């Protein structure tokens, strides 16, 4: 097991609808499904052997794919806003946050390819921070 991924870090990562996604009652938006897939791929990193950097890079690539799908969606919280400047700012900001998350996933993949545990930690911290900011702004949780 990877010792540098705390269970609280991974439990919080992108798993509850993630970044700019809002849960609407019991319905699951496409964005929520895509972000859950991203979170599942990242959660799987806890299950690989410590030295399996190739496996880690593969899982991060799976997270990339799911995150890219979510980037074409709008958070329901933003979608439901009245048209105007505030909605446009929220859309731009939610895309910014998704872009930062994607960049952090790229850094994470590079860290796995370089077999650099310190860089892996740093990239995971960026992902966690991006997730927190997005949830604070664009989810109901």
N, C-alpha and C. Protein backbone atom coordinates (compact mmCIF):
# COMPACT_ATOMS: atom_id res chain seq x y z
N UNK A 1 0.84 -1.19 0.00
CA UNK A 1 0.00 0.00 0.00
C UNK A 1 0.89 1.25 0.00
N UNK A 2 0.44 2.28 -0.62
CA UNK A 2 1.18 3.54 -0.67
C UNK A 2 1.04 4.22 0.68
N UNK A 3 2.15 4.42 1.33
CA UNK A 3 2.10 5.02 2.66
C UNK A 3 1.87 6.52 2.61
N UNK A 4 2.12 7.17 1.48
CA UNK A 4 2.02 8.61 1.44
C UNK A 4 0.65 9.12 1.01
N UNK A 5 -0.33 8.27 0.87
CA UNK A 5 -1.69 8.72 0.64
C UNK A 5 -2.49 8.42 1.89
N UNK A 6 -2.80 9.46 2.66
CA UNK A 6 -3.60 9.24 3.85
C UNK A 6 -5.03 8.92 3.44
N UNK A 7 -5.69 8.16 4.27
CA UNK A 7 -7.07 7.81 3.94
C UNK A 7 -7.96 9.05 3.92
N UNK A 8 -7.68 10.03 4.77
CA UNK A 8 -8.50 11.23 4.74
C UNK A 8 -8.27 12.03 3.46
N UNK A 9 -7.05 12.06 2.98
CA UNK A 9 -6.77 12.75 1.72
C UNK A 9 -7.51 12.09 0.58
N UNK A 10 -7.38 10.79 0.46
CA UNK A 10 -8.01 10.09 -0.65
C UNK A 10 -9.54 10.08 -0.52
N UNK A 11 -10.03 9.99 0.71
CA UNK A 11 -11.48 10.01 0.88
C UNK A 11 -12.06 11.33 0.42
N UNK A 12 -11.30 12.38 0.61
CA UNK A 12 -11.77 13.68 0.20
C UNK A 12 -11.60 13.99 -1.26
N UNK A 13 -10.72 13.25 -1.92
CA UNK A 13 -10.36 13.57 -3.30
C UNK A 13 -11.47 13.27 -4.30
N UNK A 14 -11.97 14.27 -4.88
CA UNK A 14 -12.82 14.18 -6.06
C UNK A 14 -13.93 13.15 -6.00
N UNK A 15 -14.19 12.60 -4.83
CA UNK A 15 -15.09 11.45 -4.78
C UNK A 15 -16.54 11.85 -4.57
N UNK A 16 -16.78 12.98 -4.01
CA UNK A 16 -18.17 13.31 -3.69
C UNK A 16 -18.79 14.24 -4.72
N UNK A 17 -18.49 13.98 -5.96
CA UNK A 17 -19.05 14.81 -7.01
C UNK A 17 -18.02 15.75 -7.57
N UNK A 18 -17.04 16.03 -6.84
CA UNK A 18 -15.82 16.71 -7.19
C UNK A 18 -15.95 18.11 -7.74
N UNK A 19 -14.92 18.81 -7.57
CA UNK A 19 -14.69 20.19 -7.97
C UNK A 19 -15.92 21.01 -8.28
N UNK A 20 -16.30 21.10 -9.51
CA UNK A 20 -17.38 22.01 -9.87
C UNK A 20 -18.68 21.28 -10.14
N UNK A 21 -18.96 20.25 -9.37
CA UNK A 21 -20.14 19.43 -9.63
C UNK A 21 -21.09 19.53 -8.46
N UNK A 22 -22.36 19.58 -8.72
CA UNK A 22 -23.36 19.66 -7.67
C UNK A 22 -24.29 18.46 -7.74
N UNK A 23 -24.61 17.90 -6.59
CA UNK A 23 -25.53 16.78 -6.53
C UNK A 23 -26.94 17.33 -6.44
N UNK A 24 -27.82 16.87 -7.29
CA UNK A 24 -29.19 17.34 -7.29
C UNK A 24 -30.06 16.19 -6.82
N UNK A 25 -30.58 16.31 -5.61
CA UNK A 25 -31.40 15.27 -5.00
C UNK A 25 -30.74 13.92 -5.19
N UNK A 26 -31.47 12.95 -5.75
CA UNK A 26 -30.88 11.64 -5.96
C UNK A 26 -30.48 11.43 -7.40
N UNK A 27 -30.65 12.45 -8.22
CA UNK A 27 -30.22 12.36 -9.61
C UNK A 27 -28.72 12.53 -9.66
N UNK A 28 -28.10 11.89 -10.61
CA UNK A 28 -26.67 12.04 -10.78
C UNK A 28 -26.43 12.69 -12.13
N UNK A 29 -25.84 13.88 -12.08
CA UNK A 29 -25.54 14.57 -13.33
C UNK A 29 -24.41 13.84 -14.04
N UNK A 30 -24.29 14.09 -15.33
CA UNK A 30 -23.18 13.48 -16.07
C UNK A 30 -21.85 13.95 -15.49
N UNK A 31 -21.78 15.20 -15.10
CA UNK A 31 -20.55 15.71 -14.52
C UNK A 31 -20.21 14.96 -13.24
N UNK A 32 -21.21 14.72 -12.40
CA UNK A 32 -20.97 13.99 -11.17
C UNK A 32 -20.46 12.58 -11.47
N UNK A 33 -21.06 11.92 -12.46
CA UNK A 33 -20.62 10.57 -12.83
C UNK A 33 -19.17 10.59 -13.31
N UNK A 34 -18.84 11.58 -14.15
CA UNK A 34 -17.47 11.68 -14.65
C UNK A 34 -16.48 11.95 -13.53
N UNK A 35 -16.86 12.83 -12.62
CA UNK A 35 -15.96 13.16 -11.51
C UNK A 35 -15.82 11.99 -10.54
N UNK A 36 -16.89 11.22 -10.38
CA UNK A 36 -16.79 10.03 -9.53
C UNK A 36 -15.81 9.03 -10.15
N UNK A 37 -15.85 8.92 -11.47
CA UNK A 37 -14.92 8.05 -12.17
C UNK A 37 -13.47 8.53 -11.96
N UNK A 38 -13.29 9.84 -11.99
CA UNK A 38 -11.96 10.41 -11.72
C UNK A 38 -11.51 10.04 -10.32
N UNK A 39 -12.40 10.24 -9.36
CA UNK A 39 -12.08 9.92 -7.97
C UNK A 39 -11.80 8.45 -7.75
N UNK A 40 -12.55 7.60 -8.43
CA UNK A 40 -12.33 6.15 -8.30
C UNK A 40 -10.95 5.75 -8.80
N UNK A 41 -10.53 6.35 -9.91
CA UNK A 41 -9.20 6.05 -10.44
C UNK A 41 -8.13 6.50 -9.44
N UNK A 42 -8.31 7.67 -8.86
CA UNK A 42 -7.33 8.15 -7.88
C UNK A 42 -7.37 7.30 -6.60
N UNK A 43 -8.55 6.90 -6.19
CA UNK A 43 -8.68 6.06 -5.00
C UNK A 43 -7.96 4.72 -5.20
N UNK A 44 -7.97 4.23 -6.44
CA UNK A 44 -7.30 2.97 -6.74
C UNK A 44 -5.79 3.04 -6.52
N UNK A 45 -5.24 4.25 -6.51
CA UNK A 45 -3.80 4.40 -6.25
C UNK A 45 -3.41 3.82 -4.89
N UNK A 46 -4.36 3.82 -3.94
CA UNK A 46 -4.06 3.28 -2.61
C UNK A 46 -3.86 1.77 -2.64
N UNK A 47 -4.39 1.13 -3.67
CA UNK A 47 -4.40 -0.33 -3.70
C UNK A 47 -3.20 -0.93 -4.44
N UNK A 48 -2.41 -0.09 -5.09
CA UNK A 48 -1.28 -0.64 -5.84
C UNK A 48 -0.06 -0.77 -4.93
N UNK A 49 0.85 -1.62 -5.33
CA UNK A 49 2.08 -1.82 -4.55
C UNK A 49 2.91 -0.54 -4.54
N UNK A 50 3.68 -0.33 -3.50
CA UNK A 50 4.46 0.89 -3.32
C UNK A 50 5.34 1.20 -4.52
N UNK A 51 5.99 0.27 -5.10
CA UNK A 51 6.91 0.52 -6.21
C UNK A 51 6.28 0.45 -7.59
N UNK A 52 4.98 0.33 -7.66
CA UNK A 52 4.31 0.18 -8.96
C UNK A 52 4.02 1.55 -9.58
N UNK A 53 5.06 2.21 -10.01
CA UNK A 53 4.92 3.54 -10.60
C UNK A 53 4.23 3.46 -11.96
N UNK A 54 4.48 2.41 -12.69
CA UNK A 54 3.81 2.24 -14.00
C UNK A 54 2.30 2.10 -13.80
N UNK A 55 1.92 1.30 -12.83
CA UNK A 55 0.50 1.14 -12.51
C UNK A 55 -0.12 2.45 -12.05
N UNK A 56 0.64 3.23 -11.26
CA UNK A 56 0.15 4.52 -10.81
C UNK A 56 -0.07 5.48 -11.98
N UNK A 57 0.87 5.50 -12.90
CA UNK A 57 0.74 6.37 -14.08
C UNK A 57 -0.48 5.97 -14.90
N UNK A 58 -0.73 4.67 -15.01
CA UNK A 58 -1.89 4.19 -15.77
C UNK A 58 -3.20 4.65 -15.11
N UNK A 59 -3.27 4.54 -13.80
CA UNK A 59 -4.47 4.97 -13.09
C UNK A 59 -4.69 6.49 -13.22
N UNK A 60 -3.61 7.23 -13.20
CA UNK A 60 -3.73 8.68 -13.35
C UNK A 60 -4.24 9.01 -14.76
N UNK A 61 -3.79 8.27 -15.77
CA UNK A 61 -4.30 8.49 -17.13
C UNK A 61 -5.80 8.20 -17.20
N UNK A 62 -6.27 7.21 -16.46
CA UNK A 62 -7.71 6.94 -16.40
C UNK A 62 -8.44 8.13 -15.78
N UNK A 63 -7.85 8.71 -14.75
CA UNK A 63 -8.45 9.89 -14.11
C UNK A 63 -8.48 11.06 -15.09
N UNK A 64 -7.40 11.21 -15.88
CA UNK A 64 -7.36 12.26 -16.92
C UNK A 64 -8.56 12.15 -17.84
N UNK A 65 -8.79 10.95 -18.35
CA UNK A 65 -9.86 10.73 -19.33
C UNK A 65 -11.22 11.13 -18.75
N UNK A 66 -11.48 10.72 -17.53
CA UNK A 66 -12.77 11.03 -16.90
C UNK A 66 -12.89 12.54 -16.64
N UNK A 67 -11.81 13.15 -16.20
CA UNK A 67 -11.86 14.58 -15.92
C UNK A 67 -12.09 15.37 -17.22
N UNK A 68 -11.46 14.94 -18.29
CA UNK A 68 -11.68 15.61 -19.58
C UNK A 68 -13.15 15.57 -19.98
N UNK A 69 -13.80 14.44 -19.75
CA UNK A 69 -15.23 14.34 -20.07
C UNK A 69 -16.04 15.33 -19.23
N UNK A 70 -15.69 15.46 -17.98
CA UNK A 70 -16.45 16.37 -17.10
C UNK A 70 -16.25 17.82 -17.48
N UNK A 71 -15.14 18.14 -18.12
CA UNK A 71 -14.85 19.52 -18.47
C UNK A 71 -15.80 20.08 -19.53
N UNK A 72 -16.51 19.22 -20.22
CA UNK A 72 -17.47 19.70 -21.21
C UNK A 72 -18.85 19.95 -20.59
N UNK A 73 -18.97 19.69 -19.30
CA UNK A 73 -20.24 19.83 -18.59
C UNK A 73 -20.26 21.13 -17.80
N UNK A 74 -21.43 21.51 -17.35
CA UNK A 74 -21.58 22.65 -16.44
C UNK A 74 -22.04 22.13 -15.09
N UNK A 75 -21.49 22.69 -14.05
CA UNK A 75 -21.98 22.36 -12.71
C UNK A 75 -23.45 22.79 -12.63
N UNK A 76 -24.29 21.94 -12.06
CA UNK A 76 -25.72 22.26 -12.01
C UNK A 76 -25.98 23.54 -11.24
N UNK A 77 -25.15 23.81 -10.24
CA UNK A 77 -25.30 25.03 -9.47
C UNK A 77 -25.10 26.27 -10.36
N UNK A 78 -24.17 26.17 -11.31
CA UNK A 78 -23.92 27.27 -12.24
C UNK A 78 -24.98 27.29 -13.32
N UNK A 79 -25.33 26.13 -13.82
CA UNK A 79 -26.33 26.00 -14.88
C UNK A 79 -27.65 26.65 -14.48
N UNK A 80 -27.99 26.53 -13.20
CA UNK A 80 -29.26 27.05 -12.71
C UNK A 80 -29.23 28.55 -12.40
N UNK A 81 -28.07 29.17 -12.51
CA UNK A 81 -27.97 30.60 -12.24
C UNK A 81 -28.67 31.39 -13.36
N UNK A 82 -29.19 32.56 -13.03
CA UNK A 82 -29.77 33.40 -14.09
C UNK A 82 -28.66 33.88 -15.04
N UNK A 83 -28.99 34.02 -16.32
CA UNK A 83 -28.02 34.49 -17.29
C UNK A 83 -27.52 35.87 -16.88
N UNK A 84 -26.26 36.10 -17.18
CA UNK A 84 -25.67 37.40 -16.87
C UNK A 84 -24.19 37.26 -16.55
N UNK A 85 -23.62 38.37 -16.15
CA UNK A 85 -22.18 38.43 -15.88
C UNK A 85 -21.77 37.47 -14.77
N UNK A 86 -22.54 37.37 -13.72
CA UNK A 86 -22.18 36.48 -12.60
C UNK A 86 -22.13 35.02 -13.06
N UNK A 87 -23.07 34.62 -13.88
CA UNK A 87 -23.06 33.26 -14.40
C UNK A 87 -21.84 33.04 -15.29
N UNK A 88 -21.52 34.00 -16.13
CA UNK A 88 -20.36 33.87 -17.00
C UNK A 88 -19.07 33.78 -16.19
N UNK A 89 -18.99 34.57 -15.12
CA UNK A 89 -17.82 34.50 -14.24
C UNK A 89 -17.73 33.14 -13.56
N UNK A 90 -18.87 32.63 -13.11
CA UNK A 90 -18.89 31.31 -12.46
C UNK A 90 -18.48 30.22 -13.44
N UNK A 91 -18.96 30.29 -14.67
CA UNK A 91 -18.56 29.31 -15.69
C UNK A 91 -17.06 29.36 -15.94
N UNK A 92 -16.54 30.56 -16.09
CA UNK A 92 -15.10 30.71 -16.33
C UNK A 92 -14.29 30.19 -15.14
N UNK A 93 -14.76 30.49 -13.93
CA UNK A 93 -14.04 30.04 -12.74
C UNK A 93 -14.11 28.54 -12.58
N UNK A 94 -15.26 27.93 -12.86
CA UNK A 94 -15.35 26.48 -12.72
C UNK A 94 -14.45 25.79 -13.75
N UNK A 95 -14.36 26.37 -14.95
CA UNK A 95 -13.44 25.82 -15.96
C UNK A 95 -11.99 26.00 -15.52
N UNK A 96 -11.70 27.12 -14.87
CA UNK A 96 -10.35 27.36 -14.35
C UNK A 96 -9.98 26.28 -13.34
N UNK A 97 -10.91 25.99 -12.43
CA UNK A 97 -10.63 24.98 -11.41
C UNK A 97 -10.44 23.59 -12.03
N UNK A 98 -11.26 23.26 -13.01
CA UNK A 98 -11.10 21.98 -13.69
C UNK A 98 -9.77 21.93 -14.42
N UNK A 99 -9.37 23.04 -15.01
CA UNK A 99 -8.08 23.11 -15.69
C UNK A 99 -6.92 22.92 -14.73
N UNK A 100 -7.02 23.53 -13.55
CA UNK A 100 -5.98 23.35 -12.54
C UNK A 100 -5.91 21.89 -12.08
N UNK A 101 -7.07 21.27 -11.93
CA UNK A 101 -7.10 19.86 -11.54
C UNK A 101 -6.46 19.00 -12.62
N UNK A 102 -6.76 19.31 -13.88
CA UNK A 102 -6.18 18.55 -14.98
C UNK A 102 -4.66 18.73 -15.00
N UNK A 103 -4.20 19.96 -14.81
CA UNK A 103 -2.76 20.21 -14.78
C UNK A 103 -2.10 19.44 -13.64
N UNK A 104 -2.76 19.39 -12.49
CA UNK A 104 -2.21 18.64 -11.35
C UNK A 104 -2.16 17.15 -11.67
N UNK A 105 -3.17 16.63 -12.39
CA UNK A 105 -3.13 15.22 -12.80
C UNK A 105 -1.95 14.97 -13.75
N UNK A 106 -1.67 15.92 -14.62
CA UNK A 106 -0.51 15.78 -15.51
C UNK A 106 0.77 15.74 -14.69
N UNK A 107 0.87 16.63 -13.70
CA UNK A 107 2.04 16.63 -12.81
C UNK A 107 2.14 15.31 -12.07
N UNK A 108 1.01 14.77 -11.65
CA UNK A 108 1.00 13.50 -10.93
C UNK A 108 1.49 12.37 -11.84
N UNK A 109 1.03 12.35 -13.07
CA UNK A 109 1.49 11.32 -13.99
C UNK A 109 3.00 11.43 -14.22
N UNK A 110 3.49 12.65 -14.41
CA UNK A 110 4.93 12.84 -14.60
C UNK A 110 5.69 12.36 -13.37
N UNK A 111 5.18 12.66 -12.19
CA UNK A 111 5.83 12.22 -10.96
C UNK A 111 5.92 10.70 -10.89
N UNK A 112 4.84 10.03 -11.30
CA UNK A 112 4.88 8.56 -11.33
C UNK A 112 5.89 8.07 -12.36
N UNK A 113 5.92 8.70 -13.51
CA UNK A 113 6.87 8.28 -14.54
C UNK A 113 8.31 8.52 -14.10
N UNK A 114 8.53 9.56 -13.31
CA UNK A 114 9.87 9.84 -12.78
C UNK A 114 10.16 9.05 -11.50
N UNK A 115 9.16 8.35 -11.00
CA UNK A 115 9.29 7.57 -9.76
C UNK A 115 9.74 8.45 -8.59
N UNK A 116 9.11 9.62 -8.48
CA UNK A 116 9.49 10.62 -7.50
C UNK A 116 8.37 10.79 -6.47
N UNK A 117 8.54 10.17 -5.31
CA UNK A 117 7.51 10.20 -4.27
C UNK A 117 7.20 11.61 -3.78
N UNK A 118 8.21 12.47 -3.68
CA UNK A 118 7.97 13.84 -3.22
C UNK A 118 7.09 14.60 -4.23
N UNK A 119 7.34 14.42 -5.51
CA UNK A 119 6.52 15.07 -6.53
C UNK A 119 5.10 14.50 -6.54
N UNK A 120 4.97 13.21 -6.25
CA UNK A 120 3.65 12.60 -6.16
C UNK A 120 2.86 13.27 -5.04
N UNK A 121 3.49 13.44 -3.89
CA UNK A 121 2.84 14.11 -2.75
C UNK A 121 2.43 15.53 -3.12
N UNK A 122 3.32 16.27 -3.75
CA UNK A 122 3.04 17.66 -4.11
C UNK A 122 1.87 17.75 -5.08
N UNK A 123 1.83 16.87 -6.07
CA UNK A 123 0.73 16.89 -7.04
C UNK A 123 -0.59 16.52 -6.37
N UNK A 124 -0.56 15.56 -5.47
CA UNK A 124 -1.79 15.18 -4.76
C UNK A 124 -2.30 16.33 -3.90
N UNK A 125 -1.40 17.09 -3.32
CA UNK A 125 -1.80 18.26 -2.53
C UNK A 125 -2.50 19.28 -3.42
N UNK A 126 -1.98 19.51 -4.62
CA UNK A 126 -2.62 20.43 -5.56
C UNK A 126 -4.03 19.95 -5.93
N UNK A 127 -4.16 18.65 -6.16
CA UNK A 127 -5.46 18.09 -6.50
C UNK A 127 -6.44 18.30 -5.34
N UNK A 128 -5.97 18.03 -4.15
CA UNK A 128 -6.82 18.19 -2.97
C UNK A 128 -7.25 19.65 -2.79
N UNK A 129 -6.31 20.57 -2.96
CA UNK A 129 -6.63 21.99 -2.81
C UNK A 129 -7.64 22.46 -3.85
N UNK A 130 -7.47 22.01 -5.08
CA UNK A 130 -8.39 22.38 -6.16
C UNK A 130 -9.78 21.84 -5.87
N UNK A 131 -9.84 20.62 -5.41
CA UNK A 131 -11.12 19.99 -5.07
C UNK A 131 -11.83 20.78 -3.97
N UNK A 132 -11.09 21.17 -2.94
CA UNK A 132 -11.69 21.92 -1.84
C UNK A 132 -12.27 23.24 -2.32
N UNK A 133 -11.52 23.96 -3.13
CA UNK A 133 -11.99 25.25 -3.63
C UNK A 133 -13.24 25.08 -4.49
N UNK A 134 -13.22 24.09 -5.35
CA UNK A 134 -14.37 23.86 -6.22
C UNK A 134 -15.61 23.46 -5.46
N UNK A 135 -15.45 22.60 -4.49
CA UNK A 135 -16.60 22.18 -3.69
C UNK A 135 -17.15 23.34 -2.89
N UNK A 136 -16.27 24.15 -2.37
CA UNK A 136 -16.71 25.29 -1.57
C UNK A 136 -17.57 26.23 -2.42
N UNK A 137 -17.19 26.41 -3.67
CA UNK A 137 -17.89 27.35 -4.54
C UNK A 137 -19.07 26.76 -5.27
N UNK A 138 -18.98 25.50 -5.72
CA UNK A 138 -19.93 25.00 -6.72
C UNK A 138 -20.66 23.73 -6.34
N UNK A 139 -20.67 23.36 -5.06
CA UNK A 139 -21.48 22.21 -4.65
C UNK A 139 -22.30 22.55 -3.43
N UNK A 140 -23.22 21.67 -3.14
CA UNK A 140 -24.09 21.86 -1.98
C UNK A 140 -23.54 21.19 -0.73
N UNK A 141 -22.40 20.47 -0.84
CA UNK A 141 -21.90 19.76 0.34
C UNK A 141 -21.00 20.58 1.20
